Amino acid sequence: MTVEFKEKFIEKILLLIAFSSISILALIAFFIFGEGLPLIWKIGPKTFLLGGRWVPGQGEFGILPMIIGSFWVTFGALLLGLPLGLACAIFLCEWTPPWAGMILRSAIQVLAGIPSVIYGFWGLVVLVPLVRNYLGGPGLSILSGSLILSIMILPTIISISEDSLKALPPSYKAGALALGATHWETIWRVLVPAARSGIVASIILGMGRALGETMAMIMILGNAVKMPSSFLDSARTLTTNIGIEMGYATGDHRQALFATGVILFLIIMFLNTLAIVLSRRRVG
Amino acid sequence: MRINRKRYLTQNVAKILIWMAALSTMGVMALIILQVLSEGIPVFSPRFFLDSPRSMGREGGIFSTIIGTIALTVVAIVVATPLGVGTAIFLGEYTREGRISRVIRFGIGCLAGVPSIIFGLFGFVFFVIYLNMGWSILSGGLALAAMILPTIICTAEEALKAIPYSFREVSYSLGGTKWETVTRAILPNAIPGIFTGIILGVCRSIEETAVVILTAGSSLIIPTSLFAPVRTMSVHFYILAREGISMEMAYGTGAALILLVLFVNIVANWRLNRYIRKRA
Amino acid sequence: MSLRNKVSIKEFSFYYGSVPALKRINLEIRANEIFAIFGPARSGKTTLLKSLNRLTDLVYGARHTGTILLDEKDIYDPKLSLTQLRRRVGIVFDLPIALPMSIYENVAYGPRLNGITRKKQLDETVGKALRSGALWEEVKDRLHTSALRLSGGQQQRLCIARILALEPEVLLLDEPCSGLDPISTASIEETLTRLKKDYTIVLVPHNIQQASRVADRAGFFLNGELIEEGTAYQIFTGPKEKQTEDYVTGRFG
């Protein structure tokens, strides 16, 4: 009887552990919403989301410029990161001489291991002056931010796309080649479309990564609170808004930063759910 | 024949573009690493590692930030490993695919995507203020633990999945209970995989800045208890670079940071290979 | 050979989901005999074997009707300890599955679960089991090296020794020689014949020749049904049923 009791007891403990792991997500939601929602209700969701002015000193909290800023930077990062990442994934799956694949693979591992502050710093000392000197503007800009982000999301995009390309049955390739397609036509017309749900999932996760990046963006975006009008303008994102001001904010101001976190959290949850649903469909 | 020529031309152009993409990825990696290391390594000296920062970090070394990094990472790993491995064991061995496991898996998937700044906000309002732990090693370590938990769970679950079903059958057939089977026949063989997840967690803890700055503070004093605030190497690097305190020290700290992460990875791989060889 | 019944299978049916794997089996297995269960693939042999120590419990969605008695006691009695049952009824699978640990640890796995932790006692048990499994001479100098370095035949004998270390009463063997060369097979068969004075053995042989070489009695299974049982001599030389005869003479299967 004691053995059975011990087994039951262990099972309950493990269940408890598993639930406490996911209860962290609930706790996060509870505390972020608890701090942020009151302010959103106080000034009205519409003013908060669509207001163009962020002047904490005067109690004006509109985060539209940050939302726009976040999407510009993320869009820019995908514009560059997606073709680059997809090309690298194809390189790893299809055309690689083994030595080149190994080098690229370790390069990607190292890229994934570089701390984001280092990316930000490198952008600041190398990219920002280049942009300022050759393209004009302050240099601290959406363009610099997007360039850095596109490198930062590469490991995510490459590894997930590569997995989904690798998971395809070999018969797809053999079939296409047997019908007289060139190797490239096989890749581009058969393999890539067949792996598309995995590739889309990689894009979404890359997007999440880009939207969530904070420290690197604080260092290179310039952080101006205004509607960006070109890729050479400086900007502020949802994350950097929190990161810059959290250190000294109090009262309503602090709540407004948590409210910014609420919006960020909701966007990310939406993207996550999308990615999870998509990758589940790939399995099923 | 003309059509075929065109098709092969397309193929060759695509091949060249793909090679260029691969080469530029490698190139960018090399550029970043070399830039930071070449400027940073000349700053290294015994005193750089063994002295604590003076006058905001303009002078002295980075000793206290190394201590801070180690302290936070240790707390994070010590908390996250049992939680993560326990969750993975529950998912892999104790439930069948069903509603409970789907809910847990979904929650972990979502947690994995939460941006670090949100973990920072959460750690700040929950550990620092609500639980009144202040800016401290404990607050920072717990917030980091929450952040690396999904990584540890996913890698541990993969590791458990890779153990052949027959091992379980053998253990049960020898009169093992479920828990005995897990601890004696499954876990020892899953250790390399679980270890990989822990190393990933270590690296993420070392690198993380946003979470730490909001939960552990940025004190330069060498901590004496779990409730003391600390500054990690990443935070130190960020403050040095962003506030323009000292580019020289920033490069030095950055280079140390990169080398530390690479070192952890290499040592982990080496230990892992030895472990696998010893058992085979 | 005594005539006491060790295992009694009564009206036993088994289903994977809605697919029947065994249909109303009635069978007595006597103490200290080697009973061979033979028949073509997918005839329910392995399911029957795994039902005898309830390894079938691990399969999701499986269920059974009827019952199985071990020494006149119902093995499906909810009060009965499953781990105790599995210690009394040991199984060896068709492929040798050595756990990735040392030879010594493999054999000590069961006794340790049984609560034997004293080194001296453990050493004795392991030594004895390896001797009865006819492996001792080959491995006595390298007990602490990995079991995965043994050959296939040695690994299978290790699996037998691993079961013997638990001193079970019934030994179930599921095609224990299927992946082995003739010399290893001979050595395992010899081991089995020697073991039967202490154990009751239920064997799924990997061919009819093997069954006729080692079995005392045998039962022929087809599509989940027990077609015929009897002494090995009778079944292999003068089967009563047409289907058995067809199978034994090699007309199908």
mmCIF file of C-alpha atoms in Angstrom, chain A residues 19-212:
data_model
loop_
_atom_site.group_PDB
_atom_site.id
_atom_site.type_symbol
_atom_site.label_atom_id
_atom_site.label_comp_id
_atom_site.label_asym_id
_atom_site.label_seq_id
_atom_site.Cartn_x
_atom_site.Cartn_y
_atom_site.Cartn_z
ATOM 1 C CA PHE A 19 0.640 23.807 -13.151
ATOM 2 C CA SER A 20 2.894 26.187 -11.284
ATOM 3 C CA SER A 21 5.000 26.439 -14.451
ATOM 4 C CA ILE A 22 2.102 27.692 -16.498
ATOM 5 C CA SER A 23 0.621 29.682 -13.662
ATOM 6 C CA ILE A 24 3.593 32.019 -14.205
ATOM 7 C CA LEU A 25 1.916 33.072 -17.430
ATOM 8 C CA ALA A 26 -1.289 33.773 -15.537
ATOM 9 C CA LEU A 27 0.597 35.692 -12.849
ATOM 10 C CA ILE A 28 2.315 37.804 -15.470
ATOM 11 C CA ALA A 29 -0.970 38.633 -17.142
ATOM 12 C CA PHE A 30 -2.616 39.345 -13.803
ATOM 13 C CA PHE A 31 0.027 41.750 -12.553
ATOM 14 C CA ILE A 32 0.714 43.561 -15.826
ATOM 15 C CA PHE A 33 -3.007 44.023 -16.465
ATOM 16 C CA GLY A 34 -3.616 44.939 -12.854
ATOM 17 C CA GLU A 35 -1.111 47.773 -13.077
ATOM 18 C CA GLY A 36 -1.885 48.877 -16.601
ATOM 19 C CA LEU A 37 -5.627 48.538 -17.166
ATOM 20 C CA PRO A 38 -6.767 51.160 -14.623
ATOM 21 C CA LEU A 39 -4.887 53.859 -16.483
ATOM 22 C CA ILE A 40 -6.255 52.748 -19.831
ATOM 23 C CA TRP A 41 -9.801 53.025 -18.432
ATOM 24 C CA LYS A 42 -8.973 56.350 -16.815
ATOM 25 C CA ILE A 43 -7.877 58.109 -19.980
ATOM 26 C CA GLY A 44 -9.973 55.988 -22.313
ATOM 27 C CA PRO A 45 -8.732 53.180 -24.572
ATOM 28 C CA LYS A 46 -9.196 55.336 -27.637
ATOM 29 C CA THR A 47 -7.069 58.238 -26.418
ATOM 30 C CA PHE A 48 -4.466 55.779 -25.192
ATOM 31 C CA LEU A 49 -4.210 53.738 -28.380
ATOM 32 C CA LEU A 50 -4.789 56.465 -30.953
ATOM 33 C CA GLY A 51 -3.389 59.495 -29.170
ATOM 34 C CA GLY A 52 -0.346 60.965 -30.847
ATOM 35 C CA ARG A 53 1.112 62.816 -27.867
ATOM 36 C CA TRP A 54 3.156 61.251 -25.059
ATOM 37 C CA VAL A 55 3.950 63.927 -22.483
ATOM 38 C CA PRO A 56 4.030 62.205 -19.088
ATOM 39 C CA GLY A 57 4.645 65.493 -17.285
ATOM 40 C CA GLN A 58 1.283 66.821 -18.470
ATOM 41 C CA GLY A 59 -0.545 63.548 -18.060
ATOM 42 C CA GLU A 60 -0.798 62.948 -21.798
ATOM 43 C CA PHE A 61 -0.400 59.311 -22.708
ATOM 44 C CA GLY A 62 -0.956 58.407 -26.355
ATOM 45 C CA ILE A 63 1.025 55.460 -27.669
ATOM 46 C CA LEU A 64 0.149 55.568 -31.359
ATOM 47 C CA PRO A 65 3.672 56.740 -32.335
ATOM 48 C CA MET A 66 5.159 53.778 -30.476
ATOM 49 C CA ILE A 67 2.750 51.316 -32.096
ATOM 50 C CA ILE A 68 3.599 52.717 -35.510
ATOM 51 C CA GLY A 69 7.295 52.725 -34.614
ATOM 52 C CA SER A 70 7.162 49.075 -33.512
ATOM 53 C CA PHE A 71 5.513 48.016 -36.734
ATOM 54 C CA TRP A 72 7.881 49.998 -38.968
ATOM 55 C CA VAL A 73 10.919 48.492 -37.307
ATOM 56 C CA THR A 74 9.484 44.990 -37.358
ATOM 57 C CA PHE A 75 8.379 45.295 -40.972
ATOM 58 C CA GLY A 76 11.807 46.554 -41.965
ATOM 59 C CA ALA A 77 13.492 43.709 -40.124
ATOM 60 C CA LEU A 78 11.322 41.120 -41.882
ATOM 61 C CA LEU A 79 11.852 42.752 -45.268
ATOM 62 C CA LEU A 80 15.522 41.988 -44.965
ATOM 63 C CA GLY A 81 15.588 39.071 -42.546
ATOM 64 C CA LEU A 82 13.039 36.885 -44.312
ATOM 65 C CA PRO A 83 14.738 36.517 -47.716
ATOM 66 C CA LEU A 84 18.108 36.228 -46.049
ATOM 67 C CA GLY A 85 16.887 33.644 -43.560
ATOM 68 C CA LEU A 86 14.987 31.611 -46.131
ATOM 69 C CA ALA A 87 18.011 31.615 -48.421
ATOM 70 C CA CYS A 88 20.197 30.377 -45.568
ATOM 71 C CA ALA A 89 17.661 27.655 -44.709
ATOM 72 C CA ILE A 90 17.636 26.499 -48.327
ATOM 73 C CA PHE A 91 21.419 26.635 -48.339
ATOM 74 C CA LEU A 92 21.543 24.380 -45.284
ATOM 75 C CA CYS A 93 19.034 21.858 -46.637
ATOM 76 C CA GLU A 94 19.808 21.634 -50.309
ATOM 77 C CA TRP A 95 23.003 22.929 -51.780
ATOM 78 C CA THR A 96 25.512 22.748 -49.060
ATOM 79 C CA PRO A 97 28.861 21.193 -49.321
ATOM 80 C CA PRO A 98 29.086 19.763 -45.779
ATOM 81 C CA TRP A 99 31.955 22.036 -44.720
ATOM 82 C CA ALA A 100 30.076 25.181 -45.715
ATOM 83 C CA GLY A 101 26.978 23.981 -43.911
ATOM 84 C CA MET A 102 28.997 23.399 -40.772
ATOM 85 C CA ILE A 103 30.508 26.877 -40.906
ATOM 86 C CA LEU A 104 27.131 28.523 -41.487
ATOM 87 C CA ARG A 105 25.559 26.452 -38.737
ATOM 88 C CA SER A 106 28.144 27.505 -36.185
ATOM 89 C CA ALA A 107 27.923 31.106 -37.402
ATOM 90 C CA ILE A 108 24.184 31.009 -36.727
ATOM 91 C CA GLN A 109 24.799 29.480 -33.307
ATOM 92 C CA VAL A 110 27.197 32.279 -32.456
ATOM 93 C CA LEU A 111 24.722 34.879 -33.759
ATOM 94 C CA ALA A 112 22.038 33.389 -31.518
ATOM 95 C CA GLY A 113 24.444 33.613 -28.598
ATOM 96 C CA ILE A 114 25.471 37.259 -28.961
ATOM 97 C CA PRO A 115 23.791 39.327 -26.238
ATOM 98 C CA SER A 116 21.299 41.858 -27.553
ATOM 99 C CA VAL A 117 23.145 44.733 -25.897
ATOM 100 C CA ILE A 118 26.166 43.853 -28.019
ATOM 101 C CA TYR A 119 24.036 44.021 -31.162
ATOM 102 C CA GLY A 120 22.801 47.414 -30.049
ATOM 103 C CA PHE A 121 26.297 48.607 -29.328
ATOM 104 C CA TRP A 122 27.646 47.375 -32.649
ATOM 105 C CA GLY A 123 24.768 49.079 -34.431
ATOM 106 C CA LEU A 124 25.558 52.261 -32.555
ATOM 107 C CA VAL A 125 29.259 52.368 -33.352
ATOM 108 C CA VAL A 126 29.233 50.868 -36.863
ATOM 109 C CA LEU A 127 25.833 51.127 -38.550
ATOM 110 C CA VAL A 128 24.598 54.451 -37.217
ATOM 111 C CA PRO A 129 27.578 56.481 -38.510
ATOM 112 C CA LEU A 130 27.331 54.704 -41.881
ATOM 113 C CA VAL A 131 23.661 55.587 -42.236
ATOM 114 C CA ARG A 132 24.251 59.170 -41.088
ATOM 115 C CA ASN A 133 27.136 59.730 -43.492
ATOM 116 C CA TYR A 134 25.773 58.063 -46.589
ATOM 117 C CA LEU A 135 22.012 58.412 -46.353
ATOM 118 C CA GLY A 136 21.548 61.443 -44.151
ATOM 119 C CA GLY A 137 19.293 61.968 -41.164
ATOM 120 C CA PRO A 138 20.382 61.462 -37.574
ATOM 121 C CA GLY A 139 21.622 57.946 -38.187
ATOM 122 C CA LEU A 140 19.807 56.788 -35.069
ATOM 123 C CA SER A 141 16.914 55.605 -37.183
ATOM 124 C CA ILE A 142 14.367 52.993 -38.135
ATOM 125 C CA LEU A 143 16.711 51.862 -40.896
ATOM 126 C CA SER A 144 19.580 51.150 -38.491
ATOM 127 C CA GLY A 145 17.180 49.454 -36.085
ATOM 128 C CA SER A 146 15.679 47.278 -38.811
ATOM 129 C CA LEU A 147 19.099 46.245 -40.065
ATOM 130 C CA ILE A 148 20.199 45.140 -36.611
ATOM 131 C CA LEU A 149 16.903 43.409 -35.896
ATOM 132 C CA SER A 150 17.031 41.547 -39.184
ATOM 133 C CA ILE A 151 20.313 39.994 -38.039
ATOM 134 C CA MET A 152 18.928 39.258 -34.594
ATOM 135 C CA ILE A 153 15.889 37.359 -35.917
ATOM 136 C CA LEU A 154 17.934 35.357 -38.441
ATOM 137 C CA PRO A 155 18.603 32.386 -36.117
ATOM 138 C CA THR A 156 14.870 32.060 -35.355
ATOM 139 C CA ILE A 157 13.821 32.234 -39.004
ATOM 140 C CA ILE A 158 16.575 29.937 -40.243
ATOM 141 C CA SER A 159 16.153 27.197 -37.675
ATOM 142 C CA ILE A 160 12.376 26.900 -37.944
ATOM 143 C CA SER A 161 12.323 27.139 -41.754
ATOM 144 C CA GLU A 162 15.123 24.593 -41.955
ATOM 145 C CA ASP A 163 13.217 22.193 -39.703
ATOM 146 C CA SER A 164 10.099 22.431 -41.811
ATOM 147 C CA LEU A 165 12.050 21.942 -45.043
ATOM 148 C CA LYS A 166 13.825 18.947 -43.541
ATOM 149 C CA ALA A 167 10.534 17.428 -42.384
ATOM 150 C CA LEU A 168 9.249 17.082 -45.969
ATOM 151 C CA PRO A 169 9.100 13.525 -47.298
ATOM 152 C CA PRO A 170 11.998 12.862 -49.709
ATOM 153 C CA SER A 171 9.478 11.705 -52.297
ATOM 154 C CA TYR A 172 8.480 15.328 -52.988
ATOM 155 C CA LYS A 173 11.936 16.126 -54.202
ATOM 156 C CA ALA A 174 12.388 12.855 -56.065
ATOM 157 C CA GLY A 175 9.001 13.283 -57.743
ATOM 158 C CA ALA A 176 9.688 16.807 -58.932
ATOM 159 C CA LEU A 177 13.141 15.944 -60.198
ATOM 160 C CA ALA A 178 11.757 12.894 -61.992
ATOM 161 C CA LEU A 179 9.282 15.132 -63.831
ATOM 162 C CA GLY A 180 12.207 17.040 -65.289
ATOM 163 C CA ALA A 181 12.272 20.074 -63.007
ATOM 164 C CA THR A 182 15.640 21.624 -62.366
ATOM 165 C CA HIS A 183 16.936 21.511 -58.827
ATOM 166 C CA TRP A 184 16.038 25.173 -58.337
ATOM 167 C CA GLU A 185 12.516 24.696 -59.711
ATOM 168 C CA THR A 186 12.097 21.780 -57.321
ATOM 169 C CA ILE A 187 13.109 23.932 -54.395
ATOM 170 C CA TRP A 188 11.149 27.011 -55.339
ATOM 171 C CA ARG A 189 7.977 25.519 -56.780
ATOM 172 C CA VAL A 190 7.658 22.319 -54.719
ATOM 173 C CA LEU A 191 9.660 22.280 -51.507
ATOM 174 C CA VAL A 192 9.197 25.877 -50.337
ATOM 175 C CA PRO A 193 5.427 25.913 -50.973
ATOM 176 C CA ALA A 194 5.077 22.533 -49.239
ATOM 177 C CA ALA A 195 6.912 23.851 -46.184
ATOM 178 C CA ARG A 196 5.042 27.129 -46.152
ATOM 179 C CA SER A 197 3.158 26.713 -42.881
ATOM 180 C CA GLY A 198 6.448 26.130 -41.079
ATOM 181 C CA ILE A 199 7.985 29.084 -42.860
ATOM 182 C CA VAL A 200 5.031 31.270 -41.912
ATOM 183 C CA ALA A 201 5.410 30.123 -38.310
ATOM 184 C CA SER A 202 9.065 31.138 -38.448
ATOM 185 C CA ILE A 203 8.061 34.570 -39.767
ATOM 186 C CA ILE A 204 5.566 35.017 -36.954
ATOM 187 C CA LEU A 205 8.024 33.957 -34.284
ATOM 188 C CA GLY A 206 10.649 36.228 -35.849
ATOM 189 C CA MET A 207 8.103 39.024 -35.712
ATOM 190 C CA GLY A 208 7.509 38.319 -32.036
ATOM 191 C CA ARG A 209 11.230 38.403 -31.411
ATOM 192 C CA ALA A 210 11.562 41.713 -33.273
ATOM 193 C CA LEU A 211 8.600 43.315 -31.524
ATOM 194 C CA GLY A 212 9.942 42.241 -28.158
#
